[in-house]
Short mmCIF file of C-alpha atoms and ligand atoms in Angstrom, two decimals:
data_model
loop_
_atom_site.label_atom_id
_atom_site.label_comp_id
_atom_site.label_asym_id
_atom_site.label_seq_id
_atom_site.Cartn_x
_atom_site.Cartn_y
_atom_site.Cartn_z
CA MET A 302 9.43 -13.29 17.57
CA PHE A 303 9.34 -14.42 13.95
CA HIS A 304 7.16 -17.23 12.80
CA ASN A 305 8.91 -20.49 12.36
CA VAL A 306 8.62 -21.34 8.67
CA HIS A 307 9.54 -24.97 7.85
CA LYS A 308 12.68 -24.97 5.78
CA GLU A 309 12.63 -28.43 4.16
CA LYS A 310 10.74 -28.78 0.89
CA ARG A 311 8.68 -31.78 0.00
CA SER A 312 9.93 -33.82 -2.93
CA ASP A 313 6.76 -33.44 -5.00
CA ARG A 314 6.56 -29.98 -6.55
CA LYS A 315 3.47 -27.91 -5.92
CA TYR A 316 2.84 -24.57 -7.57
CA LEU A 317 1.27 -21.51 -6.03
CA TYR A 318 -0.24 -18.65 -8.01
CA ILE A 319 -1.13 -15.50 -6.04
CA GLN A 320 -3.19 -12.64 -7.35
CA THR A 321 -3.23 -9.50 -5.23
CA PHE A 322 -5.73 -6.67 -5.37
CA GLY A 323 -5.68 -3.37 -3.54
CA CYS A 324 -3.25 -1.59 -1.30
CA GLN A 325 0.37 -2.03 -0.26
CA MET A 326 -0.81 -3.79 2.90
CA ASN A 327 -2.26 -6.53 0.68
CA VAL A 328 0.93 -6.70 -1.36
CA SER A 329 2.86 -7.13 1.86
CA ASP A 330 0.41 -9.78 3.13
CA SER A 331 0.86 -11.68 -0.14
CA ASP A 332 4.65 -11.61 0.38
CA LYS A 333 4.10 -13.13 3.83
CA ILE A 334 1.74 -15.76 2.42
CA ARG A 335 4.34 -16.71 -0.20
CA THR A 336 6.92 -17.21 2.55
CA LEU A 337 4.50 -19.26 4.66
CA LEU A 338 3.53 -21.52 1.80
CA THR A 339 7.12 -22.03 0.68
CA GLY A 340 7.43 -23.82 4.00
CA GLU A 341 4.58 -26.10 2.88
CA GLY A 342 6.43 -27.09 -0.27
CA TYR A 343 4.82 -24.58 -2.64
CA GLU A 344 6.83 -22.84 -5.33
CA THR A 345 5.52 -19.61 -6.85
CA THR A 346 4.44 -19.65 -10.49
CA ASN A 347 3.34 -16.82 -12.80
CA ASP A 348 1.10 -19.19 -14.69
CA ALA A 349 -2.33 -19.72 -13.10
CA GLU A 350 -3.08 -22.62 -15.48
CA ASN A 351 -0.15 -24.55 -14.05
CA ALA A 352 -0.96 -23.95 -10.38
CA ASP A 353 -1.98 -26.48 -7.70
CA LEU A 354 -3.08 -23.68 -5.41
CA ILE A 355 -4.52 -20.35 -6.52
CA LEU A 356 -4.80 -17.68 -3.87
CA ILE A 357 -6.66 -14.46 -4.41
CA ASN A 358 -5.90 -11.68 -1.94
CA THR A 359 -8.85 -9.32 -2.16
CA CYS A 360 -9.75 -5.68 -1.59
CA SER A 361 -13.11 -4.23 -0.76
CA ILE A 362 -12.37 -0.53 -0.29
CA ARG A 363 -14.53 0.49 -3.25
CA GLU A 364 -17.18 -1.37 -5.21
CA LYS A 365 -14.95 -1.32 -8.31
CA ALA A 366 -12.21 -3.19 -6.44
CA ALA A 367 -14.72 -5.84 -5.37
CA GLN A 368 -16.08 -6.19 -8.92
CA LYS A 369 -12.56 -6.93 -10.20
CA VAL A 370 -12.31 -9.78 -7.70
CA TYR A 371 -15.65 -11.28 -8.77
CA SER A 372 -14.66 -11.33 -12.43
CA GLN A 373 -11.32 -12.96 -11.58
CA LEU A 374 -13.09 -15.61 -9.50
CA GLY A 375 -15.11 -16.56 -12.60
CA ARG A 376 -11.88 -17.22 -14.50
CA PHE A 377 -10.48 -19.38 -11.71
CA ARG A 378 -13.74 -21.35 -11.54
CA MET A 379 -13.11 -22.51 -15.12
CA LEU A 380 -9.61 -23.69 -14.18
CA LYS A 381 -11.09 -25.63 -11.29
CA GLU A 382 -13.61 -27.29 -13.59
CA ARG A 383 -10.71 -28.51 -15.72
CA ASN A 384 -8.63 -29.56 -12.73
CA PRO A 385 -10.76 -30.61 -9.71
CA LYS A 386 -7.63 -31.07 -7.59
CA LEU A 387 -6.84 -27.37 -7.83
CA ILE A 388 -7.19 -25.60 -4.46
CA LEU A 389 -8.79 -22.14 -4.58
CA ALA A 390 -8.24 -19.87 -1.58
CA MET A 391 -9.53 -16.37 -0.97
CA GLY A 392 -8.16 -13.96 1.64
CA GLY A 393 -8.13 -10.22 2.30
CA CYS A 394 -10.85 -7.69 3.00
CA LEU A 395 -13.56 -9.09 0.74
CA ALA A 396 -13.13 -12.53 2.33
CA GLN A 397 -13.36 -10.88 5.74
CA GLN A 398 -16.50 -9.02 4.73
CA TRP A 399 -18.34 -11.97 3.19
CA GLY A 400 -17.16 -14.86 5.34
CA PRO A 401 -19.19 -18.04 4.64
CA LYS A 402 -21.69 -16.01 2.56
CA ILE A 403 -19.13 -15.96 -0.26
CA PHE A 404 -19.96 -19.63 -0.93
CA ILE A 405 -23.38 -18.54 -2.24
CA ARG A 406 -21.56 -16.64 -4.96
CA ALA A 407 -18.54 -18.94 -5.31
CA PRO A 408 -19.33 -22.46 -4.01
CA TYR A 409 -16.18 -23.79 -5.68
CA LEU A 410 -13.83 -22.00 -3.19
CA ASP A 411 -11.84 -24.28 -0.86
CA VAL A 412 -10.48 -21.79 1.68
CA VAL A 413 -11.84 -18.43 2.84
CA PHE A 414 -9.65 -16.71 5.40
CA GLY A 415 -9.93 -13.26 6.94
CA THR A 416 -7.40 -10.54 7.67
CA HIS A 417 -6.55 -11.86 11.15
CA ASN A 418 -5.99 -15.46 10.05
CA ILE A 419 -3.13 -15.32 7.58
CA HIS A 420 -0.79 -17.12 9.99
CA ARG A 421 -3.13 -20.15 9.96
CA LEU A 422 -3.14 -20.55 6.19
CA PRO A 423 -0.72 -23.51 6.11
CA GLU A 424 -3.01 -25.35 8.53
CA PHE A 425 -6.09 -24.59 6.35
CA ILE A 426 -4.36 -25.74 3.17
CA ARG A 427 -3.22 -28.98 4.81
CA GLU A 428 -6.79 -29.59 5.95
CA VAL A 429 -8.14 -29.15 2.42
CA GLU A 430 -5.38 -31.32 0.94
CA LYS A 431 -6.39 -34.04 3.39
CA ASN A 432 -10.17 -33.83 3.62
CA ARG A 433 -11.16 -31.97 0.46
CA SER A 434 -13.83 -30.07 2.33
CA PRO A 435 -14.00 -26.27 2.50
CA VAL A 436 -12.49 -24.28 5.35
CA VAL A 437 -13.68 -20.81 6.46
CA GLU A 438 -12.09 -18.68 9.18
CA THR A 439 -12.82 -14.99 9.49
CA GLY A 440 -12.68 -14.54 13.28
CA PHE A 441 -10.88 -11.55 14.80
CA ASN A 442 -8.11 -12.07 17.33
CA PRO A 443 -7.07 -9.62 20.04
CA SER A 444 -3.67 -9.59 18.37
CA VAL A 445 -2.90 -9.98 14.66
CA LYS A 446 -0.39 -12.85 14.55
CA SER A 447 0.65 -12.30 10.94
CA LEU A 448 2.28 -8.99 11.94
CA ASP A 449 5.29 -11.06 12.98
CA ILE A 450 5.77 -13.05 9.79
CA MET A 451 8.80 -11.78 7.94
CA ALA A 452 8.56 -12.19 4.19
CA VAL A 453 11.89 -13.38 2.83
CA PRO A 454 12.91 -10.82 0.19
CA GLU A 455 13.20 -11.95 -3.40
CA GLU A 456 16.72 -12.43 -4.75
CA GLY A 457 18.09 -9.02 -5.78
CA ALA A 458 15.32 -6.97 -4.16
CA GLY A 459 16.42 -3.63 -2.73
CA SER A 460 13.20 -2.58 -1.04
CA ALA A 461 11.00 -4.31 1.54
CA TYR A 462 7.79 -3.63 3.40
CA VAL A 463 7.69 -3.76 7.17
CA THR A 464 4.28 -3.65 8.84
CA ILE A 465 4.47 -1.57 12.01
CA MET A 466 0.80 -1.40 12.89
CA GLN A 467 -2.47 -2.56 11.50
CA GLY A 468 -6.13 -1.81 11.87
CA CYS A 469 -7.78 1.56 12.31
CA ASN A 470 -9.79 3.30 15.02
CA ASN A 471 -10.81 6.32 12.97
CA PHE A 472 -14.09 5.25 11.41
CA CYS A 473 -14.17 7.79 8.61
CA SER A 474 -17.81 7.66 7.61
CA TYR A 475 -17.18 6.30 4.07
CA CYS A 476 -14.58 3.68 4.98
CA VAL A 477 -14.98 -0.03 5.52
CA VAL A 478 -11.39 -0.67 6.68
CA PRO A 479 -11.94 -0.47 10.48
CA TYR A 480 -14.63 -3.17 10.17
CA LEU A 481 -12.46 -5.47 8.08
CA ARG A 482 -9.01 -4.98 9.57
CA GLY A 483 -10.10 -4.46 13.16
CA PRO A 484 -8.85 -2.00 15.78
CA GLU A 485 -5.39 -0.42 15.73
CA GLU A 486 -2.55 -2.60 16.94
CA SER A 487 1.10 -1.53 17.02
CA ARG A 488 3.96 -3.99 16.86
CA PRO A 489 6.55 -3.83 19.63
CA VAL A 490 9.51 -1.69 18.62
CA GLN A 491 12.06 -4.46 19.23
CA ASP A 492 10.27 -6.77 16.80
CA ILE A 493 10.26 -4.06 14.14
CA LEU A 494 13.93 -3.21 14.63
CA GLY A 495 14.82 -6.91 14.60
CA GLU A 496 13.06 -7.33 11.27
CA VAL A 497 14.67 -4.23 9.77
CA LYS A 498 18.14 -5.45 10.79
CA LYS A 499 17.46 -8.89 9.30
CA LEU A 500 16.32 -7.28 6.06
CA ALA A 501 19.47 -5.14 5.98
CA GLY A 502 21.40 -8.40 6.34
CA HIS A 503 19.60 -9.69 3.23
CA GLY A 504 20.87 -6.64 1.28
CA ILE A 505 17.69 -4.58 1.57
CA VAL A 506 18.53 -0.86 1.42
CA GLU A 507 15.05 0.67 1.49
CA ILE A 508 12.35 0.05 4.09
CA VAL A 509 8.72 1.00 3.54
CA LEU A 510 6.88 1.13 6.86
CA LEU A 511 3.24 0.13 6.54
CA GLY A 512 0.12 0.75 8.57
CA GLN A 513 -3.40 2.11 8.06
CA ASN A 514 -2.34 5.14 10.06
CA VAL A 515 1.36 4.97 10.88
CA ASN A 516 1.17 8.34 12.67
CA SER A 517 -0.67 6.77 15.56
CA TYR A 518 1.99 4.08 15.95
CA GLY A 519 2.65 3.32 19.59
CA LYS A 520 -0.46 5.02 20.98
CA ALA A 521 -1.70 1.75 22.39
CA ILE A 522 1.71 0.66 23.71
CA ASP A 523 2.91 1.58 27.20
CA GLY A 524 5.48 4.33 27.40
CA ASN A 525 6.12 7.26 25.12
CA PHE A 526 7.59 5.53 22.13
CA GLY A 527 5.73 7.02 19.19
CA PHE A 528 6.24 7.05 15.44
CA PRO A 529 8.93 9.80 15.39
CA HIS A 530 11.01 7.73 17.86
CA LEU A 531 10.59 4.69 15.67
CA LEU A 532 11.81 6.61 12.62
CA GLN A 533 14.85 7.83 14.52
CA ALA A 534 15.66 4.30 15.67
CA ILE A 535 15.33 2.86 12.15
CA GLY A 536 17.42 5.78 10.90
CA ARG A 537 20.31 4.35 12.94
CA VAL A 538 20.16 0.85 11.42
CA GLU A 539 23.28 0.24 9.40
CA GLY A 540 22.75 -0.56 5.72
CA ILE A 541 19.33 1.08 5.49
CA GLU A 542 19.73 3.99 3.09
CA ARG A 543 16.10 4.97 2.66
CA ILE A 544 12.99 4.94 4.84
CA ARG A 545 9.47 5.56 3.57
CA PHE A 546 6.11 5.18 5.26
CA THR A 547 2.48 4.98 4.33
CA THR A 548 -0.19 5.97 5.15
CA SER A 549 -0.65 9.05 7.34
CA HIS A 550 -3.72 10.66 8.84
CA PRO A 551 -3.33 14.48 8.72
CA ARG A 552 -4.88 14.90 12.18
CA ASP A 553 -2.12 12.79 13.76
CA LEU A 554 0.78 14.38 11.89
CA SER A 555 2.71 15.91 14.80
CA GLU A 556 5.40 18.59 14.82
CA ASP A 557 7.86 15.92 16.02
CA LEU A 558 7.08 13.82 12.99
CA MET A 559 7.49 16.78 10.64
CA ARG A 560 10.86 17.51 12.22
CA CYS A 561 12.00 13.98 11.34
CA PHE A 562 12.06 15.07 7.69
CA ALA A 563 14.84 17.49 8.62
CA GLU A 564 16.63 15.33 11.16
CA VAL A 565 16.54 11.71 9.97
CA ASP A 566 18.89 11.64 6.97
CA THR A 567 17.58 8.39 5.56
CA LEU A 568 13.92 9.44 5.73
CA CYS A 569 12.90 10.17 2.14
CA GLU A 570 11.35 13.54 1.40
CA HIS A 571 7.94 12.21 0.41
CA ILE A 572 4.69 11.96 2.33
CA HIS A 573 1.35 10.53 1.30
CA LEU A 574 -1.16 12.62 3.22
CA PRO A 575 -4.75 11.87 2.17
CA VAL A 576 -6.93 14.98 2.43
CA GLN A 577 -10.13 13.49 0.91
CA SER A 578 -11.86 16.86 0.37
CA GLY A 579 -11.22 20.61 0.45
CA SER A 580 -14.60 21.45 1.97
CA ASP A 581 -14.88 21.76 5.74
CA ASP A 582 -18.50 20.67 5.63
CA VAL A 583 -17.66 17.49 3.71
CA LEU A 584 -14.64 16.81 5.95
CA ARG A 585 -16.84 17.08 9.00
CA ARG A 586 -19.40 14.64 7.61
CA MET A 587 -16.57 12.32 6.58
CA ASN A 588 -15.50 12.37 10.26
CA ARG A 589 -11.95 13.27 9.31
CA GLY A 590 -11.16 15.33 12.41
CA TYR A 591 -9.48 18.34 10.71
CA THR A 592 -10.43 21.39 8.69
CA CYS A 593 -9.04 22.53 5.40
CA ALA A 594 -7.04 25.31 7.16
CA GLN A 595 -5.55 22.77 9.58
CA TYR A 596 -4.50 20.58 6.66
CA LEU A 597 -2.84 23.53 4.92
CA LYS A 598 -1.01 24.34 8.13
CA LYS A 599 0.44 20.82 8.19
CA VAL A 600 1.56 21.22 4.58
CA GLU A 601 3.24 24.49 5.54
CA GLY A 602 4.96 22.77 8.48
CA LEU A 603 6.24 19.94 6.28
CA ARG A 604 7.64 22.43 3.76
CA HIS A 605 9.21 24.43 6.55
CA TYR A 606 11.26 21.42 7.67
CA ARG A 607 11.83 20.04 4.18
CA PRO A 608 11.21 22.60 1.41
CA ASP A 609 11.66 20.04 -1.37
CA ILE A 610 9.28 17.46 0.14
CA SER A 611 6.97 15.76 -2.33
CA ILE A 612 3.37 15.57 -1.15
CA THR A 613 0.80 13.16 -2.56
CA SER A 614 -2.79 12.66 -1.50
CA ASP A 615 -6.15 10.89 -1.90
CA ILE A 616 -9.38 12.69 -2.77
CA ILE A 617 -12.94 11.36 -2.97
CA VAL A 618 -15.39 13.18 -5.23
CA GLY A 619 -19.16 12.94 -4.95
CA PHE A 620 -19.42 12.17 -1.23
CA PRO A 621 -23.12 12.41 -0.24
CA GLY A 622 -24.13 16.07 -0.06
CA GLU A 623 -21.05 17.37 -1.92
CA THR A 624 -22.25 20.52 -3.68
CA GLU A 625 -20.62 22.31 -6.59
CA ILE A 626 -19.30 24.84 -4.06
CA ASP A 627 -17.77 22.03 -1.99
CA PHE A 628 -16.15 20.61 -5.10
CA GLN A 629 -14.74 24.03 -6.06
CA ALA A 630 -13.25 24.21 -2.56
CA THR A 631 -11.46 20.92 -3.25
CA LEU A 632 -10.00 22.32 -6.48
CA ALA A 633 -8.95 25.45 -4.58
CA LEU A 634 -7.18 23.31 -1.98
CA MET A 635 -5.35 21.49 -4.77
CA GLU A 636 -4.24 24.85 -6.20
CA ALA A 637 -3.03 25.93 -2.78
CA VAL A 638 -1.04 22.76 -2.10
CA GLN A 639 0.17 21.76 -5.60
CA PHE A 640 0.32 18.03 -4.89
CA ASP A 641 3.03 16.05 -6.64
CA ASN A 642 0.50 13.34 -7.36
CA LEU A 643 -3.01 12.37 -6.43
CA PHE A 644 -5.16 9.25 -6.22
CA SER A 645 -8.73 10.28 -6.85
CA PHE A 646 -11.90 8.23 -6.54
CA LYS A 647 -15.63 8.50 -7.04
CA TYR A 648 -17.41 7.95 -3.74
CA SER A 649 -18.55 4.35 -3.51
CA GLU A 650 -21.07 3.28 -0.89
CA ARG A 651 -19.77 0.52 1.38
CA GLU A 652 -22.10 -1.69 3.38
CA GLY A 653 -21.99 -1.13 7.12
CA THR A 654 -20.36 2.32 7.01
CA ALA A 655 -21.96 5.41 8.57
CA ALA A 656 -22.32 7.23 5.24
CA VAL A 657 -24.78 4.61 3.97
CA GLY A 658 -27.54 6.47 5.82
CA PHE A 659 -26.59 9.90 4.43
CA ASP A 660 -29.01 11.65 2.10
CA ARG A 661 -28.29 13.83 -0.95
CA GLN A 662 -26.45 11.18 -2.98
CA VAL A 663 -24.50 12.70 -5.87
CA PRO A 664 -25.53 11.28 -9.30
CA GLU A 665 -22.93 9.04 -11.00
CA LYS A 666 -22.74 11.39 -13.97
CA VAL A 667 -21.82 14.35 -11.75
CA LYS A 668 -19.22 12.24 -9.92
CA GLY A 669 -17.70 11.32 -13.29
CA GLN A 670 -17.56 14.94 -14.44
CA ARG A 671 -15.98 16.10 -11.19
CA LEU A 672 -13.41 13.32 -11.28
CA GLN A 673 -12.42 14.25 -14.82
CA GLN A 674 -12.09 17.93 -13.97
CA LEU A 675 -10.05 17.17 -10.88
CA GLN A 676 -7.74 14.78 -12.70
CA ALA A 677 -7.12 17.31 -15.48
CA LEU A 678 -6.06 19.88 -12.89
CA GLN A 679 -3.83 17.36 -11.14
CA GLU A 680 -2.09 16.50 -14.41
CA LYS A 681 -1.07 20.13 -14.73
CA HIS A 682 0.24 20.17 -11.17
CA THR A 683 2.13 16.87 -11.55
CA GLN A 684 3.77 18.10 -14.75
CA ALA A 685 4.77 21.37 -13.11
CA ARG A 686 6.16 19.66 -10.00
CA ASN A 687 8.11 17.15 -12.11
CA ARG A 688 9.47 19.89 -14.34
CA ILE A 689 11.15 21.54 -11.33
CA LEU A 690 13.56 18.59 -11.35
CA GLU A 691 14.71 19.19 -14.94
CA GLY A 692 18.39 20.14 -14.98
CA ARG A 693 18.92 18.88 -11.42
CA VAL A 694 20.88 15.88 -10.24
CA ALA A 695 18.76 13.39 -8.33
CA GLU A 696 19.77 10.50 -6.12
CA VAL A 697 18.14 7.43 -7.67
CA LEU A 698 17.81 4.00 -6.09
CA VAL A 699 17.92 1.59 -9.04
CA GLU A 700 15.13 -0.99 -9.03
CA GLY A 701 15.94 -2.96 -12.17
CA LYS A 702 15.58 -3.07 -15.93
CA SER A 703 13.14 -0.64 -17.49
CA LYS A 704 10.03 -2.20 -19.01
CA ASN A 705 10.38 -0.09 -22.14
CA SER A 706 13.96 -0.65 -23.25
CA GLU A 707 16.60 -3.37 -22.83
CA ASN A 708 19.34 -0.77 -22.36
CA ASP A 709 17.53 1.29 -19.77
CA MET A 710 17.34 0.99 -16.04
CA THR A 711 14.60 2.31 -13.82
CA GLY A 712 14.65 3.61 -10.28
CA ARG A 713 13.14 6.15 -7.92
CA THR A 714 14.18 9.50 -6.56
CA ARG A 715 13.92 10.01 -2.81
CA SER A 716 10.78 12.00 -3.62
CA ASN A 717 9.32 8.77 -5.07
CA LYS A 718 9.40 9.72 -8.75
CA ILE A 719 10.26 7.12 -11.35
CA VAL A 720 13.42 7.82 -13.37
CA ASN A 721 14.51 5.96 -16.52
CA PHE A 722 18.08 6.22 -17.74
CA ARG A 723 20.70 4.35 -19.76
CA GLY A 724 22.71 2.07 -17.50
CA ALA A 725 24.09 -1.40 -16.85
CA HIS A 726 22.05 -4.16 -15.20
CA GLU A 727 24.61 -4.44 -12.40
CA LEU A 728 23.35 -1.12 -11.06
CA SER A 729 20.30 -2.79 -9.48
CA ARG A 730 20.01 -1.97 -5.77
CA LYS A 731 22.66 0.75 -6.07
CA THR A 732 22.15 4.44 -5.52
CA VAL A 733 23.33 6.54 -8.44
CA SER A 734 23.27 10.21 -9.43
CA VAL A 735 21.11 11.00 -12.42
CA MET A 736 20.82 14.33 -14.18
CA ILE A 737 17.12 14.84 -14.98
CA LYS A 738 16.77 15.81 -18.62
CA LYS A 739 13.05 15.59 -19.26
CA ALA A 740 9.96 15.43 -17.07
CA TYR A 741 6.86 13.52 -18.18
CA LEU A 742 3.59 12.98 -16.39
CA HIS A 743 4.38 9.54 -14.99
CA SER A 744 8.17 9.45 -15.07
CA LEU A 745 11.40 11.35 -15.56
CA ARG A 746 14.13 10.75 -18.14
CA GLY A 747 17.72 11.25 -17.11
CA GLU A 748 21.40 10.54 -17.67
CA MET A 749 23.67 8.99 -15.13
CA VAL A 750 26.26 11.48 -13.93
CA LYS A 751 29.75 10.10 -14.20
CA GLY A 752 32.29 10.96 -11.58
CA VAL A 753 29.94 11.88 -8.75
CA GLY A 754 31.21 8.96 -6.77
CA ASP A 755 30.05 10.27 -3.43
CA LEU A 756 26.44 9.63 -4.39
CA CYS A 757 27.08 6.16 -5.84
CA SER A 758 27.08 3.73 -2.97
CA SER A 759 28.03 0.14 -3.72
CA ARG A 760 27.05 -2.79 -1.61
N1 5AD B 1792 -15.37 5.44 -1.75
C1 5AD B 1792 -14.39 6.04 -2.47
N2 5AD B 1792 -13.12 6.10 -2.06
C2 5AD B 1792 -12.81 5.53 -0.88
N3 5AD B 1792 -11.65 5.43 -0.22
C3 5AD B 1792 -11.86 4.76 0.94
N4 5AD B 1792 -13.16 4.42 1.03
C4 5AD B 1792 -13.77 4.89 -0.08
C5 5AD B 1792 -15.11 4.86 -0.55
N5 5AD B 1792 -16.08 4.29 0.14
C6 5AD B 1792 -10.40 6.01 -0.70
C7 5AD B 1792 -9.87 7.09 0.26
C8 5AD B 1792 -8.70 6.41 0.90
C9 5AD B 1792 -8.22 5.51 -0.21
C10 5AD B 1792 -7.33 4.40 0.22
O1 5AD B 1792 -9.40 5.00 -0.77
O2 5AD B 1792 -9.45 8.19 -0.50
O3 5AD B 1792 -7.71 7.31 1.34
FE1 SF4 B 1793 -10.33 4.27 6.43
FE2 SF4 B 1793 -10.18 6.65 7.66
FE3 SF4 B 1793 -9.02 4.49 8.76
FE4 SF4 B 1793 -7.97 5.56 6.55
S1 SF4 B 1793 -8.12 6.58 8.55
S2 SF4 B 1793 -8.32 3.34 6.94
S3 SF4 B 1793 -9.79 6.25 5.46
S4 SF4 B 1793 -11.20 4.80 8.45
#
């Protein structure tokens, strides 16, 4: 069932400004919020100064992410001082974590809503519009109602997120997510397929399936319908040319799922598979549930089914007790895998997590040095992996105009690499063949191949 969003717009115009921090799940939640508030008569603006409602969708995964939110709140406070009618709302993980305590830091907020209460936002906003007194709701529900809100895609969009599960039962010792998003919950398959079909009807050609750990999709649902079955079913939806998913826990990456990379044509050959560390001792204390050798075995399996698969990962440096030998093991793992890209972070202590009690904290300076060393190595690997594509023709889904040049278009390969090339604006949402001429660190440069019509689908 989809949420019933009111269609009629009120005559008086009200403007909504949303700022989103953090992961794709937050980006997707913001899309849902936009759809919900359109039903309340709000129109999106890119200008915070002009807004009647400012909503800040927050992240708390690392201290740095939280700090960014605090500094942004300060800016919005000034806008509120100038315009007392302005409504300030805060959602996401930081709102969930702080609850009413956030008013000590930011007493000027009007609405604070947690990760399980997105669907009630219209009600909260109406309450503030009427009574002008603050509203806080950070309770958990047995079922996350916002899972069923379908964000209406923007005009011309080719790609859309579909949340298939949310929450996490893993409790990695450094991670705050299970406390802020709650336990794992999978959406019924029919609801997901219904949404995918609707999106295809809107002209969406690429679906990105979202969940904290998509690999455990379906575990809590009766029957044997797991993530590989879901991929196969979405693979049969007409109009959907590409499927992606994020994010995956290596422990739950099954042989059946690996096989999907060979068998489901529309499943893109890219996987984000966070490893976090290359040291078995650190992995054990992180409570990750696999060893370095087991991770490498999964990589081998993926490359067996799909030799050209692109593999990206997350790594944390400076976890409590990480020795120089542990760190060297992480670099060795990177050498062994040759990731296409990597997100790397300094360990950041999060309140309430198991690792808070761990001794042997790594000094900030050492964390910084390790991060630098690791990133330098990754740059070499990324360059080398990108260079393999030089001289090859890649299938590129065009996203829109390039930021750098009026005459250029930008898109992505199936392996999730950005490609810039000369082309007409009408190519947006189309799949074209591009000969890769030059590989850079963050993108590829190519030329559209004329006459390879079989790769150029038009919708
Ligand atoms: N400190 C540093 N990095 C973290 N991550 C999660 N929690 C922390 C933390 N406390 C990283 C992990 C995860 C990614 C989304 O964020 O690498 O995969
Ligand atoms: Fe956090 Fe681990 Fe769950 Fe990922 S799997 S959200 S890192 S607890």
